[in-house]
CSV table of C-alpha atoms and ligand atoms in Angstrom, one decimal:
chain,number,residue,atom,x,y,z
A,8,MET,CA,97.1,82.9,109.3
A,9,PHE,CA,97.7,82.5,106.2
A,10,THR,CA,94.1,81.3,104.0
A,11,VAL,CA,93.9,80.9,100.6
A,12,ASP,CA,91.1,83.4,100.5
A,13,ASN,CA,93.4,85.8,102.5
A,14,LEU,CA,96.5,86.0,100.2
A,15,LYS,CA,94.5,86.3,97.0
A,16,LYS,CA,93.0,89.2,98.7
A,17,SER,CA,96.5,90.4,100.5
A,18,LEU,CA,98.0,90.3,96.4
A,19,GLN,CA,94.8,91.6,95.4
A,20,LEU,CA,95.2,94.8,97.7
A,21,PHE,CA,98.8,95.0,97.0
A,22,LYS,CA,98.3,95.3,93.3
A,23,GLU,CA,95.7,98.2,94.0
A,24,LYS,CA,98.4,100.3,95.9
A,25,ILE,CA,101.6,99.8,93.6
A,26,ASP,CA,99.0,100.9,91.0
A,27,LYS,CA,97.8,103.8,93.1
A,28,ASN,CA,101.7,104.9,94.3
A,29,LYS,CA,103.8,103.4,91.5
A,30,GLU,CA,104.4,107.4,90.4
A,31,TYR,CA,105.4,107.8,93.9
A,32,LEU,CA,108.3,104.7,94.3
A,33,SER,CA,109.4,105.5,91.0
A,34,GLU,CA,110.3,108.8,91.9
A,35,LEU,CA,112.0,107.6,95.2
A,36,ASP,CA,113.7,105.6,93.2
A,37,THR,CA,115.5,108.9,91.4
A,38,PRO,CA,117.6,110.3,93.7
A,39,ILE,CA,119.2,107.5,94.5
A,40,GLY,CA,119.1,104.8,92.0
A,41,ASP,CA,117.7,104.3,89.2
A,42,GLY,CA,114.1,106.0,88.7
A,43,ASP,CA,112.3,102.4,87.4
A,44,HIS,CA,110.5,100.6,91.5
A,45,GLY,CA,107.0,101.6,90.7
A,46,ASN,CA,107.5,100.7,86.8
A,47,ASN,CA,108.9,97.7,87.5
A,48,MET,CA,106.8,96.3,90.7
A,49,ALA,CA,103.4,96.6,88.9
A,50,ARG,CA,104.7,95.2,85.7
A,51,GLY,CA,105.3,92.8,87.6
A,52,MET,CA,101.9,92.4,90.2
A,53,ASP,CA,99.9,92.5,86.2
A,54,ALA,CA,102.1,89.2,86.0
A,55,VAL,CA,100.7,88.1,89.1
A,56,THR,CA,96.9,89.1,88.8
A,57,GLU,CA,97.4,87.4,85.3
A,58,SER,CA,99.3,84.4,86.6
A,59,LEU,CA,96.5,83.8,89.4
A,60,GLN,CA,93.0,84.2,87.0
A,61,SER,CA,94.3,82.3,84.7
A,62,LYS,CA,95.7,79.0,86.4
A,63,GLU,CA,93.1,79.4,89.9
A,64,PRO,CA,96.0,78.2,92.2
A,65,ALA,CA,94.0,76.2,95.4
A,66,THR,CA,96.3,76.3,97.8
A,67,ILE,CA,98.7,78.5,100.1
A,68,GLN,CA,102.0,76.7,98.3
A,69,ASP,CA,100.2,77.4,94.1
A,70,ILE,CA,98.9,81.0,95.1
A,71,PHE,CA,102.9,82.0,96.2
A,72,LYS,CA,104.5,79.9,94.1
A,73,LEU,CA,103.2,81.5,91.4
A,74,THR,CA,102.8,85.1,92.2
A,75,ALA,CA,107.4,84.2,92.9
A,76,MET,CA,107.0,82.6,89.3
A,77,ALA,CA,105.8,85.8,87.8
A,78,LEU,CA,108.1,88.5,89.8
A,79,ILE,CA,110.9,86.7,88.6
A,80,SER,CA,110.0,86.2,85.6
A,81,LYS,CA,108.6,89.7,84.4
A,82,VAL,CA,110.2,92.0,86.3
A,83,GLY,CA,114.2,93.1,85.1
A,84,GLY,CA,115.0,95.1,87.8
A,85,ALA,CA,116.5,93.9,91.2
A,86,SER,CA,113.5,94.0,93.7
A,87,GLY,CA,111.7,91.2,91.0
A,88,PRO,CA,114.0,88.0,91.0
A,89,LEU,CA,114.4,89.6,95.4
A,90,TYR,CA,110.3,89.7,96.2
A,91,GLY,CA,110.3,86.5,94.1
A,92,THR,CA,112.7,85.2,96.5
A,93,ALA,CA,111.0,85.8,98.8
A,94,MET,CA,108.0,84.1,97.3
A,95,MET,CA,109.2,81.0,96.7
A,96,GLU,CA,110.2,80.7,100.1
A,97,MET,CA,107.4,82.1,101.8
A,98,ALA,CA,105.7,78.5,99.2
A,99,LYS,CA,108.5,76.3,100.5
A,100,ALA,CA,107.0,76.6,104.4
A,101,SER,CA,103.7,77.0,103.6
A,102,ALA,CA,103.5,72.9,103.2
A,103,THR,CA,103.9,72.8,106.4
A,104,THR,CA,102.2,75.6,108.5
A,105,SER,CA,100.0,78.8,107.2
A,106,ASP,CA,101.0,81.3,111.0
A,107,ALA,CA,101.9,83.9,109.4
A,108,LEU,CA,105.2,84.2,111.1
A,109,PRO,CA,106.6,81.4,110.1
A,110,ILE,CA,106.4,81.7,106.3
A,111,LEU,CA,107.1,85.6,106.5
A,112,GLU,CA,110.6,84.8,108.2
A,113,ALA,CA,111.2,82.2,105.0
A,114,GLY,CA,110.2,85.1,103.0
A,115,LEU,CA,113.1,87.5,105.4
A,116,ALA,CA,115.4,84.6,104.5
A,117,GLY,CA,115.0,84.3,101.2
A,118,ILE,CA,115.2,88.0,100.8
A,119,GLU,CA,118.9,87.7,102.9
A,120,LYS,CA,120.0,85.0,100.7
A,121,ARG,CA,119.6,86.1,97.3
A,122,GLY,CA,120.4,89.3,98.6
A,123,ASN,CA,123.4,88.9,100.0
A,124,SER,CA,121.9,91.4,102.2
A,125,LYS,CA,121.2,92.3,106.1
A,126,PRO,CA,118.8,95.0,108.0
A,127,GLY,CA,120.4,98.2,108.5
A,128,GLU,CA,121.9,98.2,104.2
A,129,LYS,CA,119.0,100.3,103.2
A,130,THR,CA,117.2,98.1,101.8
A,131,MET,CA,113.3,96.5,102.0
A,132,LEU,CA,114.7,94.3,104.3
A,133,ASP,CA,114.8,97.4,106.6
A,134,GLU,CA,110.8,96.9,106.7
A,135,TRP,CA,110.5,93.5,106.6
A,136,ALA,CA,113.2,93.1,109.9
A,137,PRO,CA,111.4,95.0,111.7
A,138,VAL,CA,107.6,94.2,111.1
A,139,ILE,CA,108.7,90.2,112.1
A,140,GLU,CA,109.8,90.9,114.6
A,141,ALA,CA,106.4,93.5,115.4
A,142,ILE,CA,104.5,90.4,114.9
A,143,LYS,CA,107.0,88.3,117.4
A,144,ASN,CA,106.2,90.3,120.1
A,145,ASN,CA,102.5,91.3,118.8
A,146,LYS,CA,103.0,94.9,118.9
A,147,LEU,CA,102.3,95.1,114.8
A,148,ASN,CA,100.7,97.9,114.5
A,149,GLU,CA,101.0,100.9,110.8
A,150,THR,CA,102.8,103.0,113.4
A,151,THR,CA,105.8,100.5,113.5
A,152,LEU,CA,105.1,100.1,109.1
A,153,GLU,CA,105.6,103.5,108.5
A,154,SER,CA,108.8,104.5,110.9
A,155,ALA,CA,110.6,102.3,110.0
A,156,VAL,CA,110.4,103.3,106.4
A,157,GLU,CA,110.9,106.9,108.0
A,158,ALA,CA,114.4,105.1,109.4
A,159,THR,CA,115.7,103.7,106.3
A,160,LYS,CA,116.2,107.9,105.7
A,161,ASP,CA,119.6,107.9,108.5
A,162,ILE,CA,121.0,105.1,106.0
A,163,ALA,CA,124.0,105.1,103.3
A,164,ALA,CA,122.9,102.7,100.7
A,165,THR,CA,125.9,100.1,101.2
A,166,LYS,CA,124.1,97.2,98.4
A,167,GLY,CA,121.6,97.4,95.3
A,168,ARG,CA,121.9,100.8,92.6
A,169,ALA,CA,121.6,102.7,95.8
A,170,SER,CA,125.8,102.2,96.9
A,171,TYR,CA,127.0,103.5,94.6
A,172,VAL,CA,125.6,107.5,95.8
A,173,GLY,CA,127.1,105.7,99.6
A,174,GLU,CA,126.8,108.3,101.8
A,175,ARG,CA,124.2,111.2,99.7
A,176,SER,CA,121.8,108.4,99.4
A,177,ILE,CA,120.9,109.8,103.2
A,178,GLY,CA,117.6,111.3,104.0
A,179,HIS,CA,115.8,109.2,100.8
A,180,ILE,CA,113.7,107.1,101.7
A,181,ASP,CA,114.6,103.3,100.6
A,182,PRO,CA,111.8,102.5,97.5
A,183,GLY,CA,111.5,98.9,98.3
A,184,ALA,CA,111.2,99.8,101.6
A,185,MET,CA,108.2,102.0,100.8
A,186,SER,CA,106.7,98.6,98.3
A,187,SER,CA,107.1,96.8,100.7
A,188,LEU,CA,105.7,99.1,103.9
A,189,TYR,CA,102.3,97.8,100.8
A,190,PHE,CA,102.4,94.7,100.9
A,191,PHE,CA,102.7,94.3,104.8
A,192,GLN,CA,99.8,97.0,104.8
A,193,SER,CA,98.1,94.6,102.4
A,194,LEU,CA,98.4,91.9,104.8
A,195,MET,CA,96.8,93.7,107.6
A,196,GLU,CA,93.5,95.0,105.7
A,197,ALA,CA,93.5,91.7,104.2
A,198,GLY,CA,93.0,89.4,107.7
A,199,VAL,CA,96.4,87.9,107.3
A,200,LEU,CA,97.8,89.2,110.7
A,201,ASP,CA,95.6,90.5,113.4
A,202,ALA,CA,96.4,93.8,114.0
B,15,LIG,P1,117.1,98.2,89.6
B,15,LIG,O1,118.0,98.3,91.6
B,15,LIG,O2,117.4,96.5,89.6
B,15,LIG,O3,116.7,99.3,90.0
B,15,LIG,P2,114.6,98.4,91.9
B,15,LIG,O4,114.4,99.3,91.8
B,15,LIG,O5,113.8,97.5,91.4
B,15,LIG,O6,115.4,97.6,91.0
B,15,LIG,O7,114.5,98.2,93.5
B,15,LIG,C1,115.0,98.7,94.0
B,15,LIG,C2,115.1,98.1,95.4
B,15,LIG,O8,115.3,96.9,95.8
B,15,LIG,C3,116.2,99.1,96.6
B,15,LIG,O9,115.0,99.9,97.5
B,15,LIG,C4,115.7,97.9,97.5
B,15,LIG,O10,115.1,98.0,98.7
B,15,LIG,C5,115.2,96.6,97.3
B,15,LIG,N1,116.8,96.1,97.0
B,15,LIG,C6,118.2,96.3,96.3
B,15,LIG,N2,118.9,95.2,96.2
B,15,LIG,C7,119.2,94.5,97.3
B,15,LIG,C8,119.6,93.6,97.9
B,15,LIG,N3,120.6,93.0,97.7
B,15,LIG,N4,119.5,93.2,99.5
B,15,LIG,C9,117.6,93.4,99.6
B,15,LIG,N5,117.3,94.2,98.8
B,15,LIG,C10,118.1,95.1,98.2
B,16,LIG,MG1,115.1,100.7,90.5
């Protein structure tokens, strides 16, 4: 379940993980993209932190909304609008519930719609979908997070920049799936997801 406190905590942890792994995320984006995913996400999460600090949102919905707006306006890469749309859809869903599952499902649907994508195409959805499935079945743990990212190695990309290298993307982890792992880890550590 989301609360104002655990959502704020989650976003703070997410920012810390992105900062810590910025170089690694950009390295993952080098063979199959343009090497900027770590920088994109770090710039985005800096803007999120600044916005939350200056505006002091008091509801889950407002926190998600400000997060979405900061990501959409500050990240040039594909990941900004995609994460931003996820957060905007989570804001909308949180008007009627604070349960994590329906809120995260709304986020997933937002990414699919904005990205015109589905799981199985070597994108962040290949982390989001199995994680949400595991939450549904009460089976989420660290292994779920890691094996989903690892499994993106076997997929030939058909969406985003990585689709330009197609079959040659096989053997490489998708950077957006990796940053999404940090997002879900943050939710777990902040106590949003009981696992
Ligand atoms: P860009 O590709 O514009 O350089 P980033 O490097 O920040 O943007 O983000 C790349 C990540 O975005 C990919 O690793 C992938 O997970 C995700 N992505 C790209 N296109 C899509 C899409 N259509 N649907 C879902 N995720 C996508
Ligand atoms: Mg990139």
